[in-house]
């Protein structure tokens, strides 16, 4: 008993049994209680410490469960051999800087990847999270369906049908941690060797990802309606990657006529020559002019559109939940070649998103964000009138960025440099061109406005006037 | 005013402003308040409803923020054109069954993929989650580092160093949503066309995944020490995928001598012929005999081991957090070809895991699970003595499953069928063989015990005695 000079603090928020547990555990780890040492009986220790036997027993049982003590029937508790146990002592090292990936040193940053987080519905999110955590149910911690939780897929199906005109039975939806992952999954299904048509400029990550996985990318030019289908037909591509609702980075909205042409191109392949369109609908939620155009997928009568969307743009970038709707004709391939890949989104996160949609928060959030972004969009357009003589605006009908093409001889590089001198960051278009196709826009910069308030837009534009005029 | 016959419920938990908001929103959606209709002034409505003007104004402002109403200075509030707004009405459809991926109809299921969730530390998890949710900080919802949060990577580095002897600077750790995703990422780095040696039998998902992405798999035989390095040297493979701590499914623990041979094989490649070992350390946490063997990676002096581990086995399957430690020589390739792929794990989940480790919960959980699994392991081994005459036990020194090889002529198929007749599910080994290499074990079944209590093991084994003896 001499070894167990435990001083209990009855006022502590740490329960008494845990104080006893912690003390004995430390003694065992320090060697104060060596291997095979016998502990006092719970009766003796409870008398000595003036606590109930239950309290002591709880501490002992916890220590047994964790392998520190062994309970020998009719003999008592003994210290175990700790050779096989894990002991984690915090190690010291020079602290890495917790870098923000999207952090810059500019006073105003027109990043085209921005998402406004001031309007993030923290309270709703917290409430839903709390409710989920209250569910003791173990099912949340088991491995779920590789396609994603049925409840979430049903919710996404409803949303896509109503908001985007997408025909998306839950059975054909695959939930994954981000669009990049879903593209990897597609590569895994098709097994590399895809011949895929892309526009130039395009979403560079997708281009790199396809090429890194041994696929062949055919570059097809764009005109003001989007991918030139006449040119697409001249290639040997059997997949076409497009963003009809809002092309990235040009902001082009593909008109219905071109959509139909594209669908005809896909429909003319059949059997082993079947053609597919990958429709990346990444930020279709935000549109400022005219009626929303339903997704291309909704017009598909030939089972040839692979539809991809994400909550990263519409809720928050750190929400790693995207979804893909496969055509029926690809479901067998999916089951054979990709269903073995476990879901990349935790069940808790999936149920959280499902609740967010089902309880109406997403609808409210989207409508609020649309109003916020529209305000910024309008403020930016109004400020840009000052540049009427030196540049043209394009891509302004949807999304959260637009393009400025200089017509006064100022190069992209010069525009970026001059803006940077005034502590304003704008982004060049040239990095988005791929392959050696014609470059329809030269001397062009992107201005993303999702992350700047109307006041900030006003202030930043007064800097840009100094820089560019 | 006739249209606004709102009946407010002062006893409701829904705030008054929200009741007003809901009423007006519904009226607008139903067409009861048509486009361009003017709303009563907040003064009039507050008089009429006997609530404060602030309450009415809050409702109006919310409706303006969401785009239902427009505030026209000096004129009042008007109903907006809803053409562009999202309206989600729940759709009815036949409810999909919420299937548990690991659900079976057997009374006793010896799944080798089981994880015991009765011991999951719900309270700790809930506490950590709540604390995280209290942080209003927007940074949690921004896009994080594609390699994972620095704080989590530091924590993993400490853990791997102490528990597994892995040399893992945080700069070389990549966090991803599951081992499957990390293998996809590796394929993306190497760009398909890898020539990769695997054992047979092996982790079938990895085999399928490599092959689906146009890599060539060379099958190398195993002996009681693991992959036969002599045979490996005869192949043209430049990557070897192994599980030295506990081969899946055979349960072989690779002795130090064989590890050194394997490292020598890798070290003998250099420059563009550099060879790599992928060490999948998927369940190294559980080991019942002898001292824990440090990971192969800890012995690597030639910068050629790619180390992969996961929290799915040690915490819960639905925790989609795995980690990969790249050798320094692959960091440039990673930065060039895979850093563009956004993190697949949400920042909230990453910080949750970091807290779980840093606050000592993981250590306690691991030690508790080791004790629980050891109890089941010992109980199963004791029960298996009854079969001494008809089968041999192997793979029992680590992990959460073992193998039974029948020596009395009973086939794998027959053993499975007879067990199933008694409502017990056991798993055949043959499905894990790949290629056409020699099959060292025939007539063999896997018994996983993670998901069965000692009592259940006792009851199930009495069934198996009836089935097999």
PDB file of N, CA and C in Angstrom, chain B residues 295-326:
ATOM      1  N   UNK B 295       8.307  -1.529 -38.289  1.00  0.00           N
ATOM      2  CA  UNK B 295       8.000  -1.585 -39.712  1.00  0.00           C
ATOM      3  C   UNK B 295       9.281  -1.731 -40.522  1.00  0.00           C
ATOM      4  N   UNK B 296       9.145  -2.360 -41.686  1.00  0.00           N
ATOM      5  CA  UNK B 296      10.228  -2.475 -42.657  1.00  0.00           C
ATOM      6  C   UNK B 296      10.819  -1.100 -42.948  1.00  0.00           C
ATOM      7  N   UNK B 297       9.955  -0.117 -43.052  1.00  0.00           N
ATOM      8  CA  UNK B 297      10.404   1.229 -43.425  1.00  0.00           C
ATOM      9  C   UNK B 297      11.487   1.742 -42.496  1.00  0.00           C
ATOM     10  N   UNK B 298      11.413   1.356 -41.199  1.00  0.00           N
ATOM     11  CA  UNK B 298      12.403   1.830 -40.235  1.00  0.00           C
ATOM     12  C   UNK B 298      13.812   1.329 -40.526  1.00  0.00           C
ATOM     13  N   UNK B 299      13.924   0.244 -41.282  1.00  0.00           N
ATOM     14  CA  UNK B 299      15.241  -0.317 -41.616  1.00  0.00           C
ATOM     15  C   UNK B 299      15.777   0.221 -42.942  1.00  0.00           C
ATOM     16  N   UNK B 300      14.953   0.968 -43.629  1.00  0.00           N
ATOM     17  CA  UNK B 300      15.299   1.395 -44.992  1.00  0.00           C
ATOM     18  C   UNK B 300      16.404   2.449 -44.967  1.00  0.00           C
ATOM     19  N   UNK B 301      17.539   2.135 -45.569  1.00  0.00           N
ATOM     20  CA  UNK B 301      18.623   3.122 -45.661  1.00  0.00           C
ATOM     21  C   UNK B 301      18.779   3.627 -47.085  1.00  0.00           C
ATOM     22  N   UNK B 302      17.936   3.156 -47.979  1.00  0.00           N
ATOM     23  CA  UNK B 302      18.116   3.511 -49.395  1.00  0.00           C
ATOM     24  C   UNK B 302      16.918   4.254 -49.965  1.00  0.00           C
ATOM     25  N   UNK B 303      16.088   4.771 -49.071  1.00  0.00           N
ATOM     26  CA  UNK B 303      15.026   5.664 -49.514  1.00  0.00           C
ATOM     27  C   UNK B 303      14.118   4.993 -50.544  1.00  0.00           C
ATOM     28  N   UNK B 304      13.742   3.753 -50.235  1.00  0.00           N
ATOM     29  CA  UNK B 304      12.993   3.019 -51.245  1.00  0.00           C
ATOM     30  C   UNK B 304      11.696   2.410 -50.712  1.00  0.00           C
ATOM     31  N   UNK B 305      11.275   2.758 -49.491  1.00  0.00           N
ATOM     32  CA  UNK B 305      10.027   2.181 -48.980  1.00  0.00           C
ATOM     33  C   UNK B 305       8.915   3.225 -48.965  1.00  0.00           C
ATOM     34  N   UNK B 306       7.789   2.839 -49.534  1.00  0.00           N
ATOM     35  CA  UNK B 306       6.559   3.629 -49.482  1.00  0.00           C
ATOM     36  C   UNK B 306       5.698   2.973 -48.403  1.00  0.00           C
ATOM     37  N   UNK B 307       5.460   3.700 -47.319  1.00  0.00           N
ATOM     38  CA  UNK B 307       4.772   3.108 -46.173  1.00  0.00           C
ATOM     39  C   UNK B 307       3.313   3.557 -46.154  1.00  0.00           C
ATOM     40  N   UNK B 308       2.380   2.609 -45.973  1.00  0.00           N
ATOM     41  CA  UNK B 308       0.947   2.937 -45.917  1.00  0.00           C
ATOM     42  C   UNK B 308       0.325   2.338 -44.654  1.00  0.00           C
ATOM     43  N   UNK B 309      -0.440   3.142 -43.952  1.00  0.00           N
ATOM     44  CA  UNK B 309      -1.169   2.657 -42.774  1.00  0.00           C
ATOM     45  C   UNK B 309      -2.542   3.298 -42.707  1.00  0.00           C
ATOM     46  N   UNK B 310      -3.375   2.847 -41.784  1.00  0.00           N
ATOM     47  CA  UNK B 310      -4.762   3.319 -41.759  1.00  0.00           C
ATOM     48  C   UNK B 310      -5.330   3.373 -40.349  1.00  0.00           C
ATOM     49  N   UNK B 311      -6.290   4.271 -40.140  1.00  0.00           N
ATOM     50  CA  UNK B 311      -7.052   4.271 -38.893  1.00  0.00           C
ATOM     51  C   UNK B 311      -8.362   3.487 -39.029  1.00  0.00           C
ATOM     52  N   UNK B 312      -8.651   2.992 -40.229  1.00  0.00           N
ATOM     53  CA  UNK B 312      -9.912   2.271 -40.427  1.00  0.00           C
ATOM     54  C   UNK B 312      -9.949   0.977 -39.623  1.00  0.00           C
ATOM     55  N   UNK B 313      -8.791   0.317 -39.506  1.00  0.00           N
ATOM     56  CA  UNK B 313      -8.709  -0.935 -38.763  1.00  0.00           C
ATOM     57  C   UNK B 313      -8.606  -0.680 -37.265  1.00  0.00           C
ATOM     58  N   UNK B 314      -7.902   0.364 -36.887  1.00  0.00           N
ATOM     59  CA  UNK B 314      -7.603   0.544 -35.473  1.00  0.00           C
ATOM     60  C   UNK B 314      -8.624   1.418 -34.757  1.00  0.00           C
ATOM     61  N   UNK B 315      -9.378   2.245 -35.482  1.00  0.00           N
ATOM     62  CA  UNK B 315     -10.436   3.023 -34.833  1.00  0.00           C
ATOM     63  C   UNK B 315     -11.796   2.499 -35.285  1.00  0.00           C
ATOM     64  N   UNK B 316     -12.159   2.743 -36.519  1.00  0.00           N
ATOM     65  CA  UNK B 316     -13.438   2.236 -37.018  1.00  0.00           C
ATOM     66  C   UNK B 316     -13.418   2.282 -38.536  1.00  0.00           C
ATOM     67  N   UNK B 317     -14.059   1.315 -39.183  1.00  0.00           N
ATOM     68  CA  UNK B 317     -14.016   1.250 -40.650  1.00  0.00           C
ATOM     69  C   UNK B 317     -14.539   2.508 -41.327  1.00  0.00           C
ATOM     70  N   UNK B 318     -15.495   3.169 -40.691  1.00  0.00           N
ATOM     71  CA  UNK B 318     -16.069   4.344 -41.340  1.00  0.00           C
ATOM     72  C   UNK B 318     -15.156   5.568 -41.219  1.00  0.00           C
ATOM     73  N   UNK B 319     -14.099   5.465 -40.384  1.00  0.00           N
ATOM     74  CA  UNK B 319     -13.115   6.546 -40.310  1.00  0.00           C
ATOM     75  C   UNK B 319     -12.241   6.435 -41.549  1.00  0.00           C
ATOM     76  N   UNK B 320     -12.500   7.272 -42.527  1.00  0.00           N
ATOM     77  CA  UNK B 320     -11.784   7.134 -43.798  1.00  0.00           C
ATOM     78  C   UNK B 320     -10.512   7.968 -43.781  1.00  0.00           C
ATOM     79  N   UNK B 321      -9.586   7.556 -42.906  1.00  0.00           N
ATOM     80  CA  UNK B 321      -8.319   8.284 -42.823  1.00  0.00           C
ATOM     81  C   UNK B 321      -7.159   7.297 -42.853  1.00  0.00           C
ATOM     82  N   UNK B 322      -6.385   7.348 -43.933  1.00  0.00           N
ATOM     83  CA  UNK B 322      -5.169   6.565 -44.045  1.00  0.00           C
ATOM     84  C   UNK B 322      -4.007   7.528 -44.265  1.00  0.00           C
ATOM     85  N   UNK B 323      -2.798   6.987 -44.208  1.00  0.00           N
ATOM     86  CA  UNK B 323      -1.632   7.858 -44.386  1.00  0.00           C
ATOM     87  C   UNK B 323      -0.570   7.100 -45.144  1.00  0.00           C
ATOM     88  N   UNK B 324       0.201   7.839 -45.916  1.00  0.00           N
ATOM     89  CA  UNK B 324       1.281   7.258 -46.694  1.00  0.00           C
ATOM     90  C   UNK B 324       2.527   8.075 -46.413  1.00  0.00           C
ATOM     91  N   UNK B 325       3.652   7.378 -46.174  1.00  0.00           N
ATOM     92  CA  UNK B 325       4.930   8.077 -46.010  1.00  0.00           C
ATOM     93  C   UNK B 325       5.749   7.787 -47.256  1.00  0.00           C
ATOM     94  N   UNK B 326       6.046   8.834 -48.009  1.00  0.00           N
ATOM     95  CA  UNK B 326       6.816   8.649 -49.239  1.00  0.00           C
ATOM     96  C   UNK B 326       8.305   8.769 -48.938  1.00  0.00           C
TER      97      UNK B 326
END
